């Protein structure tokens, strides 16, 4: 398999020509030309740093594609350079289409976001029925990722649960044919009206479909052999689910953004409802609305979503007030995998940082790790520190996956500890996760501060509880670790979460070793039951029963 560096080298001339041909006929103003050049340089640098086989990036302003950038190959084995018209799977960006369609139903008075899921056919689309832990889950809880625990109380991004709403599309369309309802509704209500002719509701099963030649080859990252291997199973993903499997192009997503900006698909009030931060039952708000992540960046409303498939990634960022959007489509996972975007902060992404820095805020500088560490450059505003943190995430990813840039992430976190100590006093899931992974003794005080802020927030996120428990274990505080494992294992309504099942396993084995057999067996039994909630856990449940018998 060709290396990422050779991808760019071999595609260089072709890519340069493509970029020139893809610019608008009218020349940019000098300032625009400058900021798009800076964006191009940043994206190319990040793609090379993360060794992404190929990508497309675009900037859309009031419906016009102002900038397109292609990097690398659509098929690295065949040396096919990336083109503007290549088609990508976009994973969870599909969720925004599901939410828009459901909101159209509400506009028509046919559905309410307050309807219970069980008011509609409950179809096990890619999940076992046991995953629905409460009869009181509503459509809005699924769309806002607050359907676990007490419905409406706690945000945990959990993409697969979006398929709970499939029955709504079947009921509204009357189409009960095998998994066709959602695809048909999205096609009728969004794709056809907007002439999104290059958008596919699932991988085409028709081998004569002319779009097949434009679908990119996507790549798994092989950590052991330090290579990218083509995903030959992508053609099997023929069904469009509410959670995933849409394929599209940058230009078609530009049409989608334009329609949302101009209330073509939804009224202004419906769009506001879709993109307002979800308010939990205790009044807290979360960084997600109904089908869209939502946050403020320097006072600007930002609505966005990311896609993270098994061999591809996508990012769609929209600033509705400015009618400005950024699109990123990649044929491997690092652009999403590295940045913990499910925790709800788009600024974790270096690609998002490049867009905001050069296009939205019109700043000129490019990030320099060496200059920062050698104290040749500094910054004092929050956006600068956000960029430093995104760089730390990227460098930690490359350290873990490519054995490169060792210790650079830790050094950047030390920089933040000295220059932005207030950052550690806020609830920041990504920061806790990274601190737990780095496990630098010199950052122990900062980790304890971050844990205290998280605990005070009463936020419950299984992954973060697990990271905290593991960190206490590694630092020798076994009692604190068990306390956090207990919070996980004893939680209600989160049984499908791997962190909860893992905590049950750890506590079960601990209590058995302590001679508290009944207590230990109870935790292991819980793990066994919880594994049966997901198809992937049934085999593990059988193994755990064997462990219990041996005790």
XYZ file of C-alpha atoms in Angstrom:
551
model
C 0.000 0.000 0.000
C 1.323 3.396 -0.924
C 2.243 5.673 1.989
C 0.360 8.908 2.652
C 3.427 10.953 1.686
C 3.584 9.175 -1.664
C -0.160 9.708 -2.133
C 0.377 13.460 -2.112
C 3.593 13.321 -4.093
C 2.095 11.192 -6.876
C -1.163 13.122 -6.951
C 0.501 16.526 -6.798
C 0.291 17.617 -10.420
C -3.183 16.181 -10.932
C -4.477 17.743 -7.746
C -3.051 21.150 -8.594
C -4.774 21.061 -11.968
C -8.041 20.001 -10.418
C -7.920 22.815 -7.905
C -7.374 25.360 -10.626
C -10.299 24.009 -12.638
C -12.594 23.968 -9.625
C -12.299 27.653 -8.704
C -15.177 29.969 -9.660
C -14.768 31.746 -12.973
C -14.788 35.141 -11.334
C -11.508 35.842 -9.556
C -11.597 36.182 -5.790
C -10.901 39.494 -4.213
C -7.333 39.655 -2.932
C -8.406 39.119 0.664
C -10.538 36.105 -0.255
C -7.729 34.627 -2.318
C -5.380 34.991 0.627
C -7.662 33.363 3.180
C -8.533 30.452 0.882
C -4.828 29.879 0.231
C -4.213 29.790 3.981
C -7.075 27.344 4.453
C -5.723 25.141 1.668
C -2.280 25.057 3.245
C -3.691 24.148 6.658
C -5.917 21.365 5.324
C -3.089 19.872 3.272
C -0.795 19.944 6.307
C -3.389 18.277 8.550
C -4.184 15.623 5.936
C -0.504 14.810 5.611
C -0.001 14.792 9.396
C -2.866 12.322 9.857
C -1.934 10.326 6.737
C -5.430 10.547 5.280
C -5.492 8.748 1.898
C -7.819 11.264 0.257
C -10.268 14.068 0.986
C -12.391 16.884 -0.370
C -12.959 20.157 1.477
C -15.315 22.944 0.443
C -16.532 26.328 1.646
C -20.074 27.357 0.756
C -21.311 30.932 1.057
C -25.002 31.698 0.481
C -25.394 28.651 -1.732
C -22.254 29.281 -3.788
C -19.291 26.910 -3.563
C -16.519 29.443 -3.078
C -13.677 27.018 -2.498
C -12.946 23.360 -3.233
C -9.818 21.449 -2.303
C -8.915 17.885 -3.199
C -6.092 15.928 -1.600
C -4.698 12.479 -2.336
C -6.543 9.671 -4.061
C -10.096 8.452 -4.450
C -8.534 5.021 -4.962
C -4.947 4.775 -3.804
C -4.300 1.327 -5.285
C -5.394 2.408 -8.754
C -3.843 5.881 -8.316
C -7.101 7.658 -9.145
C -6.732 11.292 -8.011
C -9.513 12.806 -5.965
C -12.016 14.832 -7.984
C -14.715 17.261 -7.004
C -17.492 14.941 -8.180
C -16.407 11.919 -6.162
C -19.066 10.407 -3.916
C -18.418 9.665 -0.235
C -20.262 7.785 2.493
C -20.922 10.338 5.243
C -21.945 8.088 8.161
C -23.764 10.063 10.873
C -24.291 13.195 8.793
C -27.252 11.049 7.717
C -28.824 11.835 11.107
C -29.404 15.434 10.087
C -31.530 14.232 7.156
C -33.560 12.023 9.489
C -34.158 14.947 11.838
C -35.132 17.345 9.038
C -37.626 14.827 7.655
C -39.176 14.266 11.087
C -39.448 18.013 11.609
C -41.277 18.276 8.285
C -43.792 15.769 9.623
C -44.256 17.938 12.702
C -44.773 21.030 10.526
C -47.540 19.129 8.767
C -49.185 18.222 12.075
C -48.656 14.504 11.535
C -46.019 13.881 14.204
C -44.918 15.552 17.423
C -41.427 15.453 18.832
C -43.172 14.643 22.115
C -44.655 11.431 20.719
C -43.449 8.256 22.373
C -41.356 5.894 20.277
C -43.797 3.124 21.163
C -46.630 5.127 19.555
C -45.188 3.833 16.272
C -44.076 0.416 15.012
C -41.005 -0.565 17.012
C -38.766 -2.365 14.568
C -35.407 -3.899 15.562
C -33.431 -2.134 12.848
C -29.810 -2.973 13.629
C -30.430 -3.438 17.370
C -32.091 -5.783 19.844
C -35.426 -4.622 21.351
C -33.921 -4.856 24.846
C -31.956 -1.689 24.158
C -35.104 0.355 24.717
C -34.923 0.494 28.513
C -37.948 2.712 29.113
C -41.446 2.954 27.609
C -41.225 6.733 28.057
C -38.601 7.435 25.396
C -39.897 10.083 22.991
C -38.845 11.037 19.488
C -37.066 14.121 20.839
C -35.045 11.967 23.246
C -33.729 9.820 20.411
C -32.942 12.827 18.208
C -31.106 14.604 21.059
C -29.170 11.533 22.275
C -30.889 11.719 25.660
C -32.740 8.383 25.427
C -30.520 6.527 27.912
C -30.929 6.672 31.680
C -34.003 8.671 32.649
C -35.282 9.825 29.227
C -34.446 13.467 28.590
C -32.021 13.794 31.496
C -28.558 13.116 30.108
C -26.736 13.559 26.777
C -24.637 10.658 25.501
C -23.917 10.540 21.783
C -24.993 7.025 20.782
C -25.508 6.784 17.060
C -27.103 3.358 16.784
C -30.102 4.354 18.902
C -31.241 6.658 16.088
C -32.679 3.578 14.446
C -35.373 3.507 17.149
C -37.222 6.057 15.015
C -37.361 3.925 11.875
C -40.964 2.941 12.593
C -42.046 6.581 12.382
C -40.987 6.724 8.730
C -42.795 3.477 8.023
C -45.985 4.763 9.639
C -45.844 8.113 7.820
C -45.038 6.657 4.403
C -47.169 3.520 4.557
C -44.225 1.694 3.019
C -43.657 -1.578 4.868
C -41.307 -3.107 2.312
C -37.975 -4.230 3.693
C -36.154 -1.121 4.990
C -37.414 1.129 2.181
C -39.457 3.659 4.167
C -36.697 5.989 5.335
C -34.892 5.914 2.007
C -38.094 6.722 0.154
C -39.048 9.595 2.444
C -35.620 11.253 2.331
C -35.517 10.901 -1.441
C -39.017 12.362 -1.893
C -38.723 15.156 0.650
C -35.085 16.283 0.374
C -33.019 14.731 -2.408
C -35.445 15.190 -5.306
C -36.697 18.716 -4.444
C -33.124 19.955 -4.031
C -31.905 18.081 -7.128
C -29.284 16.297 -5.045
C -28.804 13.951 -7.976
C -25.444 12.615 -6.817
C -26.679 11.631 -3.348
C -27.365 7.937 -2.836
C -29.625 6.394 -0.158
C -27.229 3.558 0.562
C -24.600 1.913 -1.633
C -26.209 1.080 -5.002
C -27.190 -2.574 -5.298
C -27.571 -2.165 -9.060
C -24.169 -3.025 -10.489
C -24.963 -0.981 -13.594
C -25.545 2.237 -11.665
C -23.302 4.867 -13.337
C -22.586 6.457 -9.940
C -20.528 3.429 -8.885
C -17.460 4.645 -10.759
C -17.445 7.858 -8.701
C -17.755 6.302 -5.232
C -14.444 6.560 -3.425
C -12.615 3.545 -2.083
C -12.486 3.822 1.693
C -9.637 2.594 3.856
C -9.184 0.857 7.179
C -6.132 1.847 9.163
C -3.946 -1.182 9.945
C -2.087 -0.136 13.083
C 0.037 -3.283 13.208
C 1.424 -2.943 9.683
C 1.236 0.873 9.534
C -0.809 0.855 6.365
C -4.265 1.589 4.994
C -6.247 -1.298 3.528
C -9.236 -0.930 1.233
C -12.646 -1.669 2.731
C -14.098 -4.267 0.373
C -17.310 -4.504 2.402
C -18.602 -1.005 1.636
C -20.790 -2.314 -1.235
C -22.714 -4.360 1.351
C -24.045 -1.178 3.005
C -27.056 -0.868 0.722
C -29.704 0.094 3.305
C -30.210 3.700 4.373
C -30.865 3.873 8.109
C -31.843 6.966 10.121
C -28.405 6.692 11.703
C -26.131 6.179 8.697
C -25.340 5.062 5.128
C -26.050 8.174 3.042
C -23.513 8.767 0.247
C -23.103 12.204 -1.284
C -20.830 14.835 -2.808
C -19.563 18.197 -1.656
C -21.725 19.968 -4.241
C -24.886 18.182 -3.145
C -24.183 19.031 0.492
C -23.815 22.644 -0.627
C -27.389 22.468 -1.976
C -28.532 21.025 1.350
C -26.842 23.826 3.293
C -28.388 26.456 1.024
C -31.858 24.979 1.554
C -31.440 25.037 5.327
C -30.069 28.585 5.250
C -33.058 29.832 3.280
C -35.932 27.942 4.931
C -36.623 25.864 1.842
C -36.962 22.584 3.746
C -38.154 23.940 7.091
C -39.737 27.097 8.437
C -37.516 29.362 10.503
C -39.325 28.270 13.668
C -38.923 24.570 12.878
C -35.256 25.077 12.121
C -34.807 26.965 15.388
C -36.393 24.088 17.274
C -34.141 21.607 15.504
C -30.931 23.451 16.334
C -31.595 24.803 19.831
C -29.523 23.122 22.568
C -31.607 20.387 24.139
C -32.803 21.306 27.627
C -32.668 18.390 30.052
C -35.328 17.754 32.666
C -33.228 19.559 35.307
C -32.725 22.643 33.123
C -29.204 21.878 31.930
C -28.547 22.325 28.223
C -26.387 20.093 26.087
C -24.297 20.677 22.947
C -26.843 18.957 20.734
C -30.292 19.838 19.498
C -32.471 17.489 17.454
C -30.217 15.859 14.902
C -27.651 18.667 14.956
C -24.790 19.506 17.281
C -25.107 23.141 18.293
C -22.762 25.565 20.031
C -21.558 29.162 20.086
C -18.114 30.044 18.716
C -17.118 33.577 19.676
C -20.777 34.533 19.881
C -21.714 32.962 16.560
C -24.304 30.161 16.424
C -22.720 27.076 14.863
C -24.704 24.012 13.793
C -22.746 20.967 12.741
C -22.454 17.220 12.531
C -19.690 14.763 12.017
C -19.558 11.323 10.449
C -17.338 8.528 11.714
C -17.720 5.245 9.860
C -15.501 2.213 10.025
C -13.382 3.462 7.113
C -14.482 7.026 6.343
C -15.177 10.382 7.969
C -17.135 13.561 7.304
C -17.674 16.971 8.856
C -20.403 19.495 8.039
C -20.254 22.897 9.772
C -22.824 25.638 9.249
C -22.964 29.227 10.451
C -26.607 30.059 9.703
C -26.365 33.755 10.473
C -23.579 34.185 7.925
C -24.978 31.525 5.544
C -21.498 30.055 5.565
C -20.664 26.339 5.580
C -17.630 24.069 5.617
C -17.669 20.541 4.206
C -15.021 17.873 4.742
C -15.257 14.385 3.220
C -12.536 11.780 3.820
C -12.011 8.187 2.706
C -10.537 7.068 6.028
C -11.287 7.710 9.706
C -8.543 9.927 11.251
C -10.334 13.252 10.615
C -13.064 12.127 13.024
C -11.371 9.436 15.089
C -8.692 11.746 16.473
C -10.929 14.476 17.873
C -13.658 13.044 20.168
C -16.331 14.998 18.314
C -19.123 13.011 19.924
C -18.459 14.960 23.120
C -19.911 17.998 21.394
C -17.135 20.503 20.617
C -16.398 21.061 16.938
C -13.289 23.091 17.844
C -11.565 19.846 18.825
C -11.040 19.279 15.098
C -7.974 20.835 13.478
C -9.948 21.026 10.228
C -12.689 23.017 11.925
C -10.003 25.179 13.489
C -8.569 25.952 10.058
C -11.991 26.961 8.741
C -12.793 29.236 11.672
C -9.318 30.713 11.856
C -8.806 31.609 8.206
C -12.343 31.972 6.820
C -14.529 33.092 9.711
C -12.039 35.112 11.779
C -9.604 35.929 8.927
C -6.455 35.271 10.899
C -3.235 34.828 8.985
C -0.934 32.660 11.077
C -0.409 28.912 10.784
C 0.102 26.886 13.948
C 3.747 26.079 14.727
C 4.438 23.514 17.414
C 8.146 24.366 17.561
C 7.517 28.103 17.847
C 5.008 27.558 20.645
C 7.176 25.198 22.665
C 10.230 27.423 22.174
C 8.186 30.425 23.369
C 8.557 32.252 20.073
C 4.799 32.692 19.805
C 1.992 32.901 22.303
C -1.664 33.784 22.526
C -4.083 34.924 25.156
C -7.575 34.311 23.804
C -9.781 31.250 24.137
C -9.704 30.492 20.423
C -5.924 30.249 20.496
C -6.042 27.813 23.405
C -8.737 25.820 21.607
C -6.352 25.450 18.694
C -3.554 24.300 20.987
C -5.848 21.641 22.422
C -6.932 20.432 18.976
C -3.259 20.097 18.077
C -2.697 18.074 21.251
C -5.476 15.692 20.231
C -4.002 15.294 16.750
C -0.496 14.680 18.060
C -1.699 12.153 20.609
C -3.476 10.312 17.804
C -0.350 10.157 15.649
C 1.726 9.064 18.631
C -0.638 6.181 19.338
C -1.302 5.132 15.754
C 1.862 5.967 13.830
C 4.446 6.067 16.605
C 5.262 9.651 15.637
C 5.369 13.011 17.463
C 5.990 11.328 20.785
C 5.321 13.380 23.923
C 4.199 16.396 21.886
C 0.599 16.113 23.103
C 1.759 16.071 26.723
C 3.921 19.142 26.144
C 0.977 21.045 24.686
C -1.186 20.130 27.682
C 1.597 21.338 29.981
C 1.563 24.578 27.994
C -2.168 24.943 28.652
C -1.672 24.122 32.327
C 0.700 27.073 32.652
C -0.994 29.555 30.325
C -4.687 28.638 30.539
C -5.263 27.041 33.970
C -8.945 28.022 33.950
C -9.492 25.502 31.158
C -9.052 22.666 33.663
C -11.731 24.100 35.955
C -14.554 23.559 33.456
C -16.396 20.407 32.492
C -14.498 19.218 29.435
C -14.938 15.563 28.518
C -12.256 15.582 25.829
C -9.718 17.094 28.202
C -10.380 14.455 30.869
C -10.128 11.706 28.276
C -6.812 12.986 26.956
C -5.367 13.551 30.431
C -6.323 10.011 31.406
C -4.614 8.618 28.325
C -1.450 10.680 28.631
C -1.207 9.751 32.340
C 1.579 12.277 32.944
C 2.437 12.509 36.676
C 3.228 16.180 36.135
C -0.414 16.788 35.221
C -1.933 15.054 38.251
C -3.129 18.296 39.819
C -4.771 19.372 36.562
C -6.487 15.995 36.221
C -7.869 16.192 39.755
C -9.148 19.709 39.046
C -10.832 18.542 35.841
C -12.387 15.548 37.631
C -13.757 17.819 40.372
C -15.370 20.108 37.790
C -16.918 17.117 36.048
C -18.209 15.641 39.321
C -19.736 18.983 40.354
C -21.615 19.206 37.057
C -23.622 16.037 37.820
C -23.015 15.014 34.228
C -22.906 11.260 33.698
C -20.944 9.973 30.748
C -19.945 6.297 30.953
C -16.772 6.707 28.888
C -15.537 9.515 31.120
C -16.410 7.681 34.333
C -14.413 4.743 33.000
C -11.441 6.958 32.093
C -11.455 8.496 35.576
C -11.645 5.090 37.271
C -8.779 3.819 35.129
C -6.690 6.880 35.903
C -7.160 6.375 39.644
C -6.115 2.745 39.226
C -2.928 3.716 37.423
C -2.087 6.337 40.057
C -2.523 3.856 42.908
C -5.829 5.065 44.366
C -7.755 1.789 44.244
C -10.604 2.958 46.469
C -11.322 6.005 44.310
C -11.204 3.771 41.241
C -13.773 1.397 42.754
C -16.000 4.320 43.709
C -16.125 5.431 40.079
C -16.621 1.855 38.849
C -19.567 1.577 41.243
C -21.108 4.750 39.798
C -20.918 3.055 36.422
C -22.049 -0.429 37.364
C -24.911 0.788 39.559
C -26.289 3.260 37.001
C -29.739 2.601 35.550
C -30.685 2.774 31.909
C -27.150 2.661 30.477
C -26.844 -1.113 30.280
C -25.759 -1.228 26.636
C -22.729 0.968 27.302
C -19.469 -0.955 27.128
C -18.073 1.032 30.056
C -20.954 -0.112 32.280
C -20.455 -3.748 31.320
C -16.714 -3.427 31.896
C -17.292 -1.940 35.361
C -19.573 -4.856 36.261
C -16.848 -7.258 35.168
C -14.128 -5.487 37.162
C -16.219 -5.265 40.328
C -17.477 -8.824 39.977
C -13.975 -10.234 39.782
C -12.805 -7.975 42.607
C -15.523 -9.108 45.013
C -15.052 -12.767 44.111
C -11.341 -12.398 44.878
C -12.266 -10.801 48.223
C -14.440 -13.780 49.113
C -17.701 -11.850 48.663
C -19.074 -14.442 46.266
C -22.706 -13.353 46.166
C -21.807 -9.734 45.490
C -19.267 -10.723 42.868
C -21.641 -13.101 41.113
C -24.353 -10.442 41.037
C -22.096 -8.011 39.172
C -20.953 -10.690 36.732
C -24.584 -11.678 36.208
C -25.449 -8.093 35.379
C -22.671 -8.032 32.814
C -24.054 -11.239 31.312
C -27.534 -9.757 31.030
C -26.266 -6.474 29.628
C -24.222 -8.245 26.961
C -27.410 -9.832 25.687
C -28.853 -6.365 24.959
C -26.634 -6.082 21.908
C -26.124 -8.638 19.188
C -22.369 -8.218 19.441
C -22.468 -9.058 23.150
C -24.261 -12.412 23.008
C -21.063 -14.410 22.498
C -19.378 -12.471 25.313
C -22.352 -13.217 27.582
C -21.894 -16.929 26.949
C -18.235 -16.676 27.888
C -19.092 -14.829 31.091
C -21.541 -17.557 32.122
C -18.670 -20.006 31.767
C -16.527 -17.832 34.069
C -19.272 -17.803 36.696
C -19.639 -21.585 36.550
C -15.912 -21.964 37.185
C -16.291 -19.980 40.422
